[in-house]
JSON list of C-alpha atoms in Angstrom, two decimals:
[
{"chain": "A", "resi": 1, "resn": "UNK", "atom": "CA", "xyz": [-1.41, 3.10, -85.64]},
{"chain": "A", "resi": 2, "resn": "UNK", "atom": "CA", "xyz": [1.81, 4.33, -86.42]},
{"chain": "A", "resi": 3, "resn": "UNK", "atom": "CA", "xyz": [2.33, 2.86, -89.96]},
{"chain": "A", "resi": 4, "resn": "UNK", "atom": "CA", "xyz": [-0.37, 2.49, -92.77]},
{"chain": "A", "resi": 5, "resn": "UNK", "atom": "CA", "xyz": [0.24, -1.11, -93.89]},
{"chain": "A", "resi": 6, "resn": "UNK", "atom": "CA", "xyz": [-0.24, -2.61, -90.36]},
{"chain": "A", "resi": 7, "resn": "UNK", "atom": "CA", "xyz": [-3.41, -0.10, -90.30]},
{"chain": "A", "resi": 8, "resn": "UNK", "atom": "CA", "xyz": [-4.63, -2.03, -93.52]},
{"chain": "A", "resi": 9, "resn": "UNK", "atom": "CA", "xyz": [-4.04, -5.16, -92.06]},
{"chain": "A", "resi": 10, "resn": "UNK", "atom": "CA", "xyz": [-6.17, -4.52, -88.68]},
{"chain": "A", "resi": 11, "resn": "UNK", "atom": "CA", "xyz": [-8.68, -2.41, -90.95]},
{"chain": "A", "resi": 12, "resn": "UNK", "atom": "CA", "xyz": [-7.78, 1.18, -89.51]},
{"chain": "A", "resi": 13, "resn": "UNK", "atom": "CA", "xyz": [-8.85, 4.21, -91.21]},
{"chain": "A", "resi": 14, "resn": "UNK", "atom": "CA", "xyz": [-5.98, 5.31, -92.79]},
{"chain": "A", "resi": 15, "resn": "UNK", "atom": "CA", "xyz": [-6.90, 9.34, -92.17]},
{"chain": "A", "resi": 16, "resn": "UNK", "atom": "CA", "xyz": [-5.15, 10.25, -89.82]},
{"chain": "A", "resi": 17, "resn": "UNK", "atom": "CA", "xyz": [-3.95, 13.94, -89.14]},
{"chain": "A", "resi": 18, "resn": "UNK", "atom": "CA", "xyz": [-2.42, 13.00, -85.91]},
{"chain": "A", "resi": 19, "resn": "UNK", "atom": "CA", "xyz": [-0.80, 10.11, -83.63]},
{"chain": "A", "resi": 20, "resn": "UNK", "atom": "CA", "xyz": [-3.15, 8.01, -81.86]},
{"chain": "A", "resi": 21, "resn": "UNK", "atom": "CA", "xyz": [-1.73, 7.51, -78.03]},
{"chain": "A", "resi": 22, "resn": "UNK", "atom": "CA", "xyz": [-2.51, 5.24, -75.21]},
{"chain": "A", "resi": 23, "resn": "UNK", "atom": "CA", "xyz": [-1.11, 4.31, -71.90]},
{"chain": "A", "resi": 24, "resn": "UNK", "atom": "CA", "xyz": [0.75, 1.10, -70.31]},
{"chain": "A", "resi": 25, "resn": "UNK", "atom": "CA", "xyz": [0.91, 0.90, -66.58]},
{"chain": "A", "resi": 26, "resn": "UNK", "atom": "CA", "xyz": [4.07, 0.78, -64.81]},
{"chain": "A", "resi": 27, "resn": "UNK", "atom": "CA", "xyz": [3.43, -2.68, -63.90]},
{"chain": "A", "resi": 28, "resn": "UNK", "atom": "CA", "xyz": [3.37, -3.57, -67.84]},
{"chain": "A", "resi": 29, "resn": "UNK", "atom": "CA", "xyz": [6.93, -3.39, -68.18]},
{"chain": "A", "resi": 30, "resn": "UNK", "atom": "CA", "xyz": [8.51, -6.91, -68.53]},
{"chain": "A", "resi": 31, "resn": "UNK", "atom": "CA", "xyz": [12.65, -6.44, -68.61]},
{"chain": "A", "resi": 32, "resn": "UNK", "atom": "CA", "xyz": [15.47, -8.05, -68.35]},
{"chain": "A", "resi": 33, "resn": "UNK", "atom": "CA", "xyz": [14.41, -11.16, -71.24]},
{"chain": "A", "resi": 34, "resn": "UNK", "atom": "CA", "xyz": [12.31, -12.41, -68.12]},
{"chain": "A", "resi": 35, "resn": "UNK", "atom": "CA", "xyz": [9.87, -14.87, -69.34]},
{"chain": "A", "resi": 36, "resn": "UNK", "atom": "CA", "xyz": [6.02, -13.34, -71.27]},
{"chain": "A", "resi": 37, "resn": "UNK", "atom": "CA", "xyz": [3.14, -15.70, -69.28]},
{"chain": "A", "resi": 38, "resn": "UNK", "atom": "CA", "xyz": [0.01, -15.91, -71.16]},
{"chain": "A", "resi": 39, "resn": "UNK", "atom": "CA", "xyz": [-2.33, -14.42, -69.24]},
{"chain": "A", "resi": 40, "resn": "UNK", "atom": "CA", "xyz": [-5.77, -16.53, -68.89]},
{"chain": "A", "resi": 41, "resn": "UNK", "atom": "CA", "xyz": [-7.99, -13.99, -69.89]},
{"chain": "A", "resi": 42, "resn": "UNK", "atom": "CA", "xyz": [-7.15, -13.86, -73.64]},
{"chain": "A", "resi": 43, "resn": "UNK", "atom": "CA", "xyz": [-6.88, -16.71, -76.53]},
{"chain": "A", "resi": 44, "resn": "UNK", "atom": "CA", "xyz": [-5.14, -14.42, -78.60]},
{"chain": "A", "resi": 45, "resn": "UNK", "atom": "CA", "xyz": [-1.97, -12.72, -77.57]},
{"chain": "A", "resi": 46, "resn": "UNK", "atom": "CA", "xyz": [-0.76, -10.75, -80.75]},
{"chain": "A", "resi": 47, "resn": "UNK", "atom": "CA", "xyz": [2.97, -9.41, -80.37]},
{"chain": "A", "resi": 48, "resn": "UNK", "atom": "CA", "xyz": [3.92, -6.05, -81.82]},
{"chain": "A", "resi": 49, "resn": "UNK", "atom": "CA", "xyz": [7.25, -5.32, -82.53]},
{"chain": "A", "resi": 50, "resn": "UNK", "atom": "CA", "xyz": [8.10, -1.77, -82.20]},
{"chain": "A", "resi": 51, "resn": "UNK", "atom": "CA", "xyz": [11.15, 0.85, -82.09]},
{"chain": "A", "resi": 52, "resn": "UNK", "atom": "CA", "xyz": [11.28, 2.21, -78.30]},
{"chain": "A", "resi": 53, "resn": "UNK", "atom": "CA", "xyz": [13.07, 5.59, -77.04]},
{"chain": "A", "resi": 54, "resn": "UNK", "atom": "CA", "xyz": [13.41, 6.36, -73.53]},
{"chain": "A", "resi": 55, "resn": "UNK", "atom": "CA", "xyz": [12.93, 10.34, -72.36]},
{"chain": "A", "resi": 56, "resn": "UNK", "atom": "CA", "xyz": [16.30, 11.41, -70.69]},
{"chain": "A", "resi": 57, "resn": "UNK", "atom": "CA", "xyz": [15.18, 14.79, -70.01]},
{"chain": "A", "resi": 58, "resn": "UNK", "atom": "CA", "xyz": [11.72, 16.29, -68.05]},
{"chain": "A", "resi": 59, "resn": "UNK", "atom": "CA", "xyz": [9.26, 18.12, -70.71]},
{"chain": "A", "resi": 60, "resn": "UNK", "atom": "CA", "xyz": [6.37, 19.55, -71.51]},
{"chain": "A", "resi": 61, "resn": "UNK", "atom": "CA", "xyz": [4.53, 21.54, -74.91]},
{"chain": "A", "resi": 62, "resn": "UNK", "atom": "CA", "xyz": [8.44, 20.43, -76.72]},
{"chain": "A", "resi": 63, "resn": "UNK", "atom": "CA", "xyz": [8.45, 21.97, -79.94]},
{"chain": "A", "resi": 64, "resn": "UNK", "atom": "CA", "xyz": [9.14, 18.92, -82.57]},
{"chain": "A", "resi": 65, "resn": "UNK", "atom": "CA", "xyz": [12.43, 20.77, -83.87]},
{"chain": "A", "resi": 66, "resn": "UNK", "atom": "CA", "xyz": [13.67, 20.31, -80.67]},
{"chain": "A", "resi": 67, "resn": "UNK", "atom": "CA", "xyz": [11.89, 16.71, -79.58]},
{"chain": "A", "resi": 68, "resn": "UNK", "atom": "CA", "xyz": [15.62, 15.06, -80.29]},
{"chain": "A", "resi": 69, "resn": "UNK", "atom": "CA", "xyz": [17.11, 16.93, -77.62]},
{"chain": "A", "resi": 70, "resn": "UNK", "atom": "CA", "xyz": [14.57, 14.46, -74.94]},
{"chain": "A", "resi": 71, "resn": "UNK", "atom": "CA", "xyz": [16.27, 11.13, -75.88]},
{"chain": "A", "resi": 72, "resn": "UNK", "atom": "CA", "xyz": [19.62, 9.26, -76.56]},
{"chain": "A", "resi": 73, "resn": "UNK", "atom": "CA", "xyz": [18.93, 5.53, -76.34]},
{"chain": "A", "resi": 74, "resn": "UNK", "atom": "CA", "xyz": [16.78, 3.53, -78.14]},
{"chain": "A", "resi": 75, "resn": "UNK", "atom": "CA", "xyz": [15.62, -0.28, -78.38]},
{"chain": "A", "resi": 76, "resn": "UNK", "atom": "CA", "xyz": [13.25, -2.45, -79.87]},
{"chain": "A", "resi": 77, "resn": "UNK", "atom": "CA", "xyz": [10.07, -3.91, -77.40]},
{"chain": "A", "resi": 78, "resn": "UNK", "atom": "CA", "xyz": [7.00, -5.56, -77.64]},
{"chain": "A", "resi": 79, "resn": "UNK", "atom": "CA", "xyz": [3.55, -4.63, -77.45]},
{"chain": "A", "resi": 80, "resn": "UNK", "atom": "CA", "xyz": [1.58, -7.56, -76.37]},
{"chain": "A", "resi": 81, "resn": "UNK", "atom": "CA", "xyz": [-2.07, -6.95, -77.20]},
{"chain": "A", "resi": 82, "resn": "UNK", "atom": "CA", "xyz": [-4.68, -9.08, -76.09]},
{"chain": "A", "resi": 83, "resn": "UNK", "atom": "CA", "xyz": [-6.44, -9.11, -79.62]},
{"chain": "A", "resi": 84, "resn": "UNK", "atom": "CA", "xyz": [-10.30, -10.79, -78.72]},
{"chain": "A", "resi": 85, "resn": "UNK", "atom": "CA", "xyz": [-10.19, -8.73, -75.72]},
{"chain": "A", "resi": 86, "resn": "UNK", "atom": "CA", "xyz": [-9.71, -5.75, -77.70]},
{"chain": "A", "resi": 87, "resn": "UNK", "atom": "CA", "xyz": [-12.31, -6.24, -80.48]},
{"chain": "A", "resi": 88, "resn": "UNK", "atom": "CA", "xyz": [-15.06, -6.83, -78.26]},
{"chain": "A", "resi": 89, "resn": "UNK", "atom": "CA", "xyz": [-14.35, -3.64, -76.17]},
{"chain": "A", "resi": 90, "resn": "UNK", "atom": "CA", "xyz": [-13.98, -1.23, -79.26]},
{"chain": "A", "resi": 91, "resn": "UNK", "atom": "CA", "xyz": [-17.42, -3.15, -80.88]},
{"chain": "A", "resi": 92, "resn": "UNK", "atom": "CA", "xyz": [-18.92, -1.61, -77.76]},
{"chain": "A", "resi": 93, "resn": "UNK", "atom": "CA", "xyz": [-17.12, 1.15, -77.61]},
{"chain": "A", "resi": 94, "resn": "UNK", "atom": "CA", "xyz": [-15.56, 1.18, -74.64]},
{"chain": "A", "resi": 95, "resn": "UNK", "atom": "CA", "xyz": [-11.48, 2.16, -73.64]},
{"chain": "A", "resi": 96, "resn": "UNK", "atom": "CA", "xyz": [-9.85, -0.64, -74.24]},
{"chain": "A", "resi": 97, "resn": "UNK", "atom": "CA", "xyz": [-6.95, -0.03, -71.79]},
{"chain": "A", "resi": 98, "resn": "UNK", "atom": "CA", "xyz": [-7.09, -3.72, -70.41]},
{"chain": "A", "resi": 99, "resn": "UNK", "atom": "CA", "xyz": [-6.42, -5.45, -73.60]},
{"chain": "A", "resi": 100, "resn": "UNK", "atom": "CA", "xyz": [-3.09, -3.06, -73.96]},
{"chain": "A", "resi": 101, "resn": "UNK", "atom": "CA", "xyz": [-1.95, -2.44, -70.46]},
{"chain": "A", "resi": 102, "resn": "UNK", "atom": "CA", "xyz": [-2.12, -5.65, -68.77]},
{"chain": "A", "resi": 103, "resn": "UNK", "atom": "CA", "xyz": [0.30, -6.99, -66.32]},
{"chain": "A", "resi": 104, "resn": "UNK", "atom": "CA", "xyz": [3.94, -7.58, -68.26]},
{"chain": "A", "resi": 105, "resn": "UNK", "atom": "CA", "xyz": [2.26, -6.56, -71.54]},
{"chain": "A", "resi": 106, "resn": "UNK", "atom": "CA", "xyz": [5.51, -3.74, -72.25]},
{"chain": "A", "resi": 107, "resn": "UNK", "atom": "CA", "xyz": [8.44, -5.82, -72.71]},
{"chain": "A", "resi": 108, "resn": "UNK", "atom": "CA", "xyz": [11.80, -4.37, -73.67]},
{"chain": "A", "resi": 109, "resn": "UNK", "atom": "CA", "xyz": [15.04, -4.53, -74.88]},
{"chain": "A", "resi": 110, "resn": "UNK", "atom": "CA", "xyz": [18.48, -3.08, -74.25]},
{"chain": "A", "resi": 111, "resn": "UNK", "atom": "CA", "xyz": [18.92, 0.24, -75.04]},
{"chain": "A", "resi": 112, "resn": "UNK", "atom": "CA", "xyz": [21.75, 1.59, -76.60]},
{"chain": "A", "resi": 113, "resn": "UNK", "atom": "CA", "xyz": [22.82, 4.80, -77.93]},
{"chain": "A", "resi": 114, "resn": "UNK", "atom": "CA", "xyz": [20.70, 5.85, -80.83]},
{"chain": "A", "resi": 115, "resn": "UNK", "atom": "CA", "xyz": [24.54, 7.30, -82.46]},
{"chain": "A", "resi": 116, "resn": "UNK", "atom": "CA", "xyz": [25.20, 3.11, -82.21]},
{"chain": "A", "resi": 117, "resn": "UNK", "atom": "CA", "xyz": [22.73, 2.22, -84.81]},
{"chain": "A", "resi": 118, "resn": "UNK", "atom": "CA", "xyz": [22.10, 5.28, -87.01]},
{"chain": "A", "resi": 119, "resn": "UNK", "atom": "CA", "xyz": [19.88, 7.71, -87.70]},
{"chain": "A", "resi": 120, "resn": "UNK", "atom": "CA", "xyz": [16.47, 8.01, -85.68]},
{"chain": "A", "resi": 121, "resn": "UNK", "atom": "CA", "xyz": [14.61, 8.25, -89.32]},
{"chain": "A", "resi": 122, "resn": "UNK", "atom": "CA", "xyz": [16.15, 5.46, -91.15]},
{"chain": "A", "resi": 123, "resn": "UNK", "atom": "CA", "xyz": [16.20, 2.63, -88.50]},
{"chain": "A", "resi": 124, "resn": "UNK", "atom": "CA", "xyz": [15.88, -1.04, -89.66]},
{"chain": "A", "resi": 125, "resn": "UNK", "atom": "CA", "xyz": [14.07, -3.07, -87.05]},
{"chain": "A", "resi": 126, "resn": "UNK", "atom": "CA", "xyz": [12.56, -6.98, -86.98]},
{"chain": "A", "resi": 127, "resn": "UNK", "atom": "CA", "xyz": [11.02, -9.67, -84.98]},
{"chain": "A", "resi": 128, "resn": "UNK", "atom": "CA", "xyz": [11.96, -13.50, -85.17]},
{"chain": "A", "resi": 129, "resn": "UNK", "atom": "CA", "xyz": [9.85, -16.15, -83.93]},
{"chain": "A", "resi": 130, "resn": "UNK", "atom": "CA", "xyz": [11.97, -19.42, -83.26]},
{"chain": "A", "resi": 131, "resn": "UNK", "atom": "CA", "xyz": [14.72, -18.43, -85.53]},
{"chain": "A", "resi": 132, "resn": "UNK", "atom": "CA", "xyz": [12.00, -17.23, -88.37]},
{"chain": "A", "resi": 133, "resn": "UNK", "atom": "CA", "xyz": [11.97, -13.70, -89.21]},
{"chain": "A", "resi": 134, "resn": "UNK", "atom": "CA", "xyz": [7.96, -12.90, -89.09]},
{"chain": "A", "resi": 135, "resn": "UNK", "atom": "CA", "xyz": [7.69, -8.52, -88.87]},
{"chain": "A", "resi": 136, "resn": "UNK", "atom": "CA", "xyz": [9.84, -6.26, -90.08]},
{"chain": "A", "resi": 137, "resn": "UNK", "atom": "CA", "xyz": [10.00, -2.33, -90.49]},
{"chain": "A", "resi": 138, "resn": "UNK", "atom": "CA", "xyz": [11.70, 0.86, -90.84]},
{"chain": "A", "resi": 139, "resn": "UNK", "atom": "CA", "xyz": [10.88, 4.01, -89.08]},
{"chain": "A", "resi": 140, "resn": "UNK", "atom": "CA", "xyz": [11.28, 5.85, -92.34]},
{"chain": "A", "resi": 141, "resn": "UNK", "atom": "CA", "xyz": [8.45, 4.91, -93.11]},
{"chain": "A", "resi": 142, "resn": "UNK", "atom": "CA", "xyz": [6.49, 6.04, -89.99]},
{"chain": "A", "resi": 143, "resn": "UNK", "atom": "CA", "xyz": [3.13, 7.86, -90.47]},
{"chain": "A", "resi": 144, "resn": "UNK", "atom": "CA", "xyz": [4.26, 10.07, -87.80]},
{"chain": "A", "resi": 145, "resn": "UNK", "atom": "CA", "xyz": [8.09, 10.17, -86.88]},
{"chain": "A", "resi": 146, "resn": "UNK", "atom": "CA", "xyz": [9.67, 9.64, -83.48]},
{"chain": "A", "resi": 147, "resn": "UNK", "atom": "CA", "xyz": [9.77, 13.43, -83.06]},
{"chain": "A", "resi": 148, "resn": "UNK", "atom": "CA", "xyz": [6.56, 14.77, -84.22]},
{"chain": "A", "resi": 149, "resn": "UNK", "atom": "CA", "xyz": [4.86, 11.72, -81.52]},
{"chain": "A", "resi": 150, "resn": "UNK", "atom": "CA", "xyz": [6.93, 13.48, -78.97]},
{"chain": "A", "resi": 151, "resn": "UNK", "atom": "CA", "xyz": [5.91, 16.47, -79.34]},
{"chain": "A", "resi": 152, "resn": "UNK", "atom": "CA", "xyz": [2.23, 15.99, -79.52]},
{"chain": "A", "resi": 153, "resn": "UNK", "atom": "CA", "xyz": [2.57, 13.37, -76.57]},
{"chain": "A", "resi": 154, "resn": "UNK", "atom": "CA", "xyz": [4.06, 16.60, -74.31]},
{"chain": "A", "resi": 155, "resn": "UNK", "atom": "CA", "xyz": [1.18, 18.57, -75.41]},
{"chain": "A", "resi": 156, "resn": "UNK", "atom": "CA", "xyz": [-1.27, 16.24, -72.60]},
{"chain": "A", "resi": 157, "resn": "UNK", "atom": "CA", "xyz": [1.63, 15.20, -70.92]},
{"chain": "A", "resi": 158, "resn": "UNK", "atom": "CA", "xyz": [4.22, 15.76, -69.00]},
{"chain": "A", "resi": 159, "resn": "UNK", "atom": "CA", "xyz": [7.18, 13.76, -69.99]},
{"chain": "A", "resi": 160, "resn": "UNK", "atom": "CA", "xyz": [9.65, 12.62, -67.58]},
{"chain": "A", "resi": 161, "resn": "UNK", "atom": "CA", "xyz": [12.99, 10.95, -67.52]},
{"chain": "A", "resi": 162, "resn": "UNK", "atom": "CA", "xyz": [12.62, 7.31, -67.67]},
{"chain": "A", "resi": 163, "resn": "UNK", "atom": "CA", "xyz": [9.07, 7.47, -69.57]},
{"chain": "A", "resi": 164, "resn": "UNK", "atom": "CA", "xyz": [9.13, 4.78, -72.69]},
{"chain": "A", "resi": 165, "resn": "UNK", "atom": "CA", "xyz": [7.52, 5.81, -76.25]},
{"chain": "A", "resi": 166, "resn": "UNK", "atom": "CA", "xyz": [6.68, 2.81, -77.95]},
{"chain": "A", "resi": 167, "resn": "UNK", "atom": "CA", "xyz": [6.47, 4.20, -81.60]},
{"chain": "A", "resi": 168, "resn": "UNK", "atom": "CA", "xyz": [4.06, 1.84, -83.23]},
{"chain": "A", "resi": 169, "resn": "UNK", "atom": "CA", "xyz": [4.08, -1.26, -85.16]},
{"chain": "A", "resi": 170, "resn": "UNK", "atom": "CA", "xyz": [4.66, -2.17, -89.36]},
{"chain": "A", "resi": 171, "resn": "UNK", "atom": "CA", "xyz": [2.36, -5.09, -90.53]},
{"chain": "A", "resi": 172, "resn": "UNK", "atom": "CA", "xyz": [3.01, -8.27, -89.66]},
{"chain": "A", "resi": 173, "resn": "UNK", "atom": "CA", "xyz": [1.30, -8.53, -85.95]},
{"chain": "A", "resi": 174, "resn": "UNK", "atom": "CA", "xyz": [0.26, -11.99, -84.96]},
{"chain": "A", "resi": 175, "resn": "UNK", "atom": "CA", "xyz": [-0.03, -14.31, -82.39]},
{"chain": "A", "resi": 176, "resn": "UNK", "atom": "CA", "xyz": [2.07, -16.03, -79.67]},
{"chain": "A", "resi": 177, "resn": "UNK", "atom": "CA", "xyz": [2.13, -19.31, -77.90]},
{"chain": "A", "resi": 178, "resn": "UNK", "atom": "CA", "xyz": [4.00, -21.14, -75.57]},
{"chain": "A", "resi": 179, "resn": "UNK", "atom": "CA", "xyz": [7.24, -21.83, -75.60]},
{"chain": "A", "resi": 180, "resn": "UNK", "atom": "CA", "xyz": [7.56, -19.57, -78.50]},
{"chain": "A", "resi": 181, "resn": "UNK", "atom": "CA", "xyz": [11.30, -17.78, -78.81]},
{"chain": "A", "resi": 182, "resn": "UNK", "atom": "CA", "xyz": [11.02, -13.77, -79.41]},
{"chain": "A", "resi": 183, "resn": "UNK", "atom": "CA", "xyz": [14.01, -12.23, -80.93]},
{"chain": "A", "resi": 184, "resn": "UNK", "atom": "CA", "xyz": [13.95, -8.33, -81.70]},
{"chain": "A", "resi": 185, "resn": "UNK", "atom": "CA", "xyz": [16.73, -6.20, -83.98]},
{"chain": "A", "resi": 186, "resn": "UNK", "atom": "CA", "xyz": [17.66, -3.25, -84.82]},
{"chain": "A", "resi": 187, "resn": "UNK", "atom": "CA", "xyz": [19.54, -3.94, -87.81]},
{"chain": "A", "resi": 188, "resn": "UNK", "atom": "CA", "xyz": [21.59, -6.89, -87.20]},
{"chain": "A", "resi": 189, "resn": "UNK", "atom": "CA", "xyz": [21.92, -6.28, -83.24]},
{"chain": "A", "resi": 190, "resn": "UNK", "atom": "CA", "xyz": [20.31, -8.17, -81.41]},
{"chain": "A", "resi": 191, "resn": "UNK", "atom": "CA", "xyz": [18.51, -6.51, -78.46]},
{"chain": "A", "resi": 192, "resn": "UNK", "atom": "CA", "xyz": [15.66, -8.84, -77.20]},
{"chain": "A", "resi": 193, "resn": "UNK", "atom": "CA", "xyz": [15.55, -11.72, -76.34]},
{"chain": "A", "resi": 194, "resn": "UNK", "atom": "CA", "xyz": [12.78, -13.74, -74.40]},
{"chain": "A", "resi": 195, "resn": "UNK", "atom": "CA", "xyz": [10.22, -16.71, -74.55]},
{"chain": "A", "resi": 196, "resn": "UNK", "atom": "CA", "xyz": [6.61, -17.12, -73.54]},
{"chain": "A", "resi": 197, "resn": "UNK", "atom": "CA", "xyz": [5.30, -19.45, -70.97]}
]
């Protein structure tokens, strides 16, 4: 809930003083442009296309000034989100941790050095489904930017080198099916590229 349009768009409350966080298991991560499976549990798998920094250094309570100093590469990745599964679990209430961190759920792209494509605050980033550009966003316009979610996340956790921070989606989330053809950008380079099955 990282950007207010796509908050208007699932019907968010657009309030918020700080980032909201949530976990993907290790066994979320799909790499490599390795093939997204549909898992049977869900009728609607919505993609979310989002900028992705990996933490190069170990950390804990960083300030923000210095969050910058924790990261050199970045990509683009997806946030699959099993979208019935997770409307019925917040309409009760409940953590809804399964409809987020499912198996292969994390995929991502090749990371590159953030000095390749620009500035950390100004980055250009879209999805294409079968050669049809369908979300597209900036990090400028972030509710919260890459550093300040750093810094809060390393106020509960401990980060560690390897960890992934997906940053949060702009509008535009929808759903997949098969034999659907994901391509993600920064800019104009290319840096995912897989289909669903």
């Amino acid at each position: 809930m990282n950007y207010a349009a796509h908050n208007k768009e699932l019907h968010h409350s657009l309030e918020l003083s700080e980032p909201t966080l949530f976990m993907k298991a290790d066994s979320a991560l799909l790499k490599d442009g390795k093939p997204f499976f549909i898992p049977d549990f869900s009728e609607e798998v919505h993609y979310e296309t989002e900028i992705v920094v990996r933490i190069d250094r170990l950390g804990k309570n960083i300030a923000e000034r210095f969050a910058h100093r924790y990261y050199a590469e970045v990509t683009v990745g997806i946030d699959f989100t099993a979208r019935d599964l997770q409307r019925k679990l917040r309409a009760q209430g409940l953590p809804w941790e399964i409809s987020k961190s499912f198996d292969n759920s994390a995929v991502i792209g090749t990371f590159v050095p953030l000095e390749d494509v620009g500035d950390i605050n100004r980055l250009p980033f879209h999805l294409e489904i079968n050669g049809k550009p369908v979300q597209a966003g900036n990090t400028a316009d972030m509710l919260f930017s890459v550093d300040k979610v750093i810094a809060y996340a390393s106020r509960f956790f401990t980060l560690k080198m390897g960890d992934l921070i997906y940053t949060g989606t702009p509008a535009g989330v929808g759903p997949v099916k098969i034999d659907d053809h994901l391509e993600g950008y920064i800019g104009e380079r290319k840096l995912l590229d897989f289909y669903v099955r």
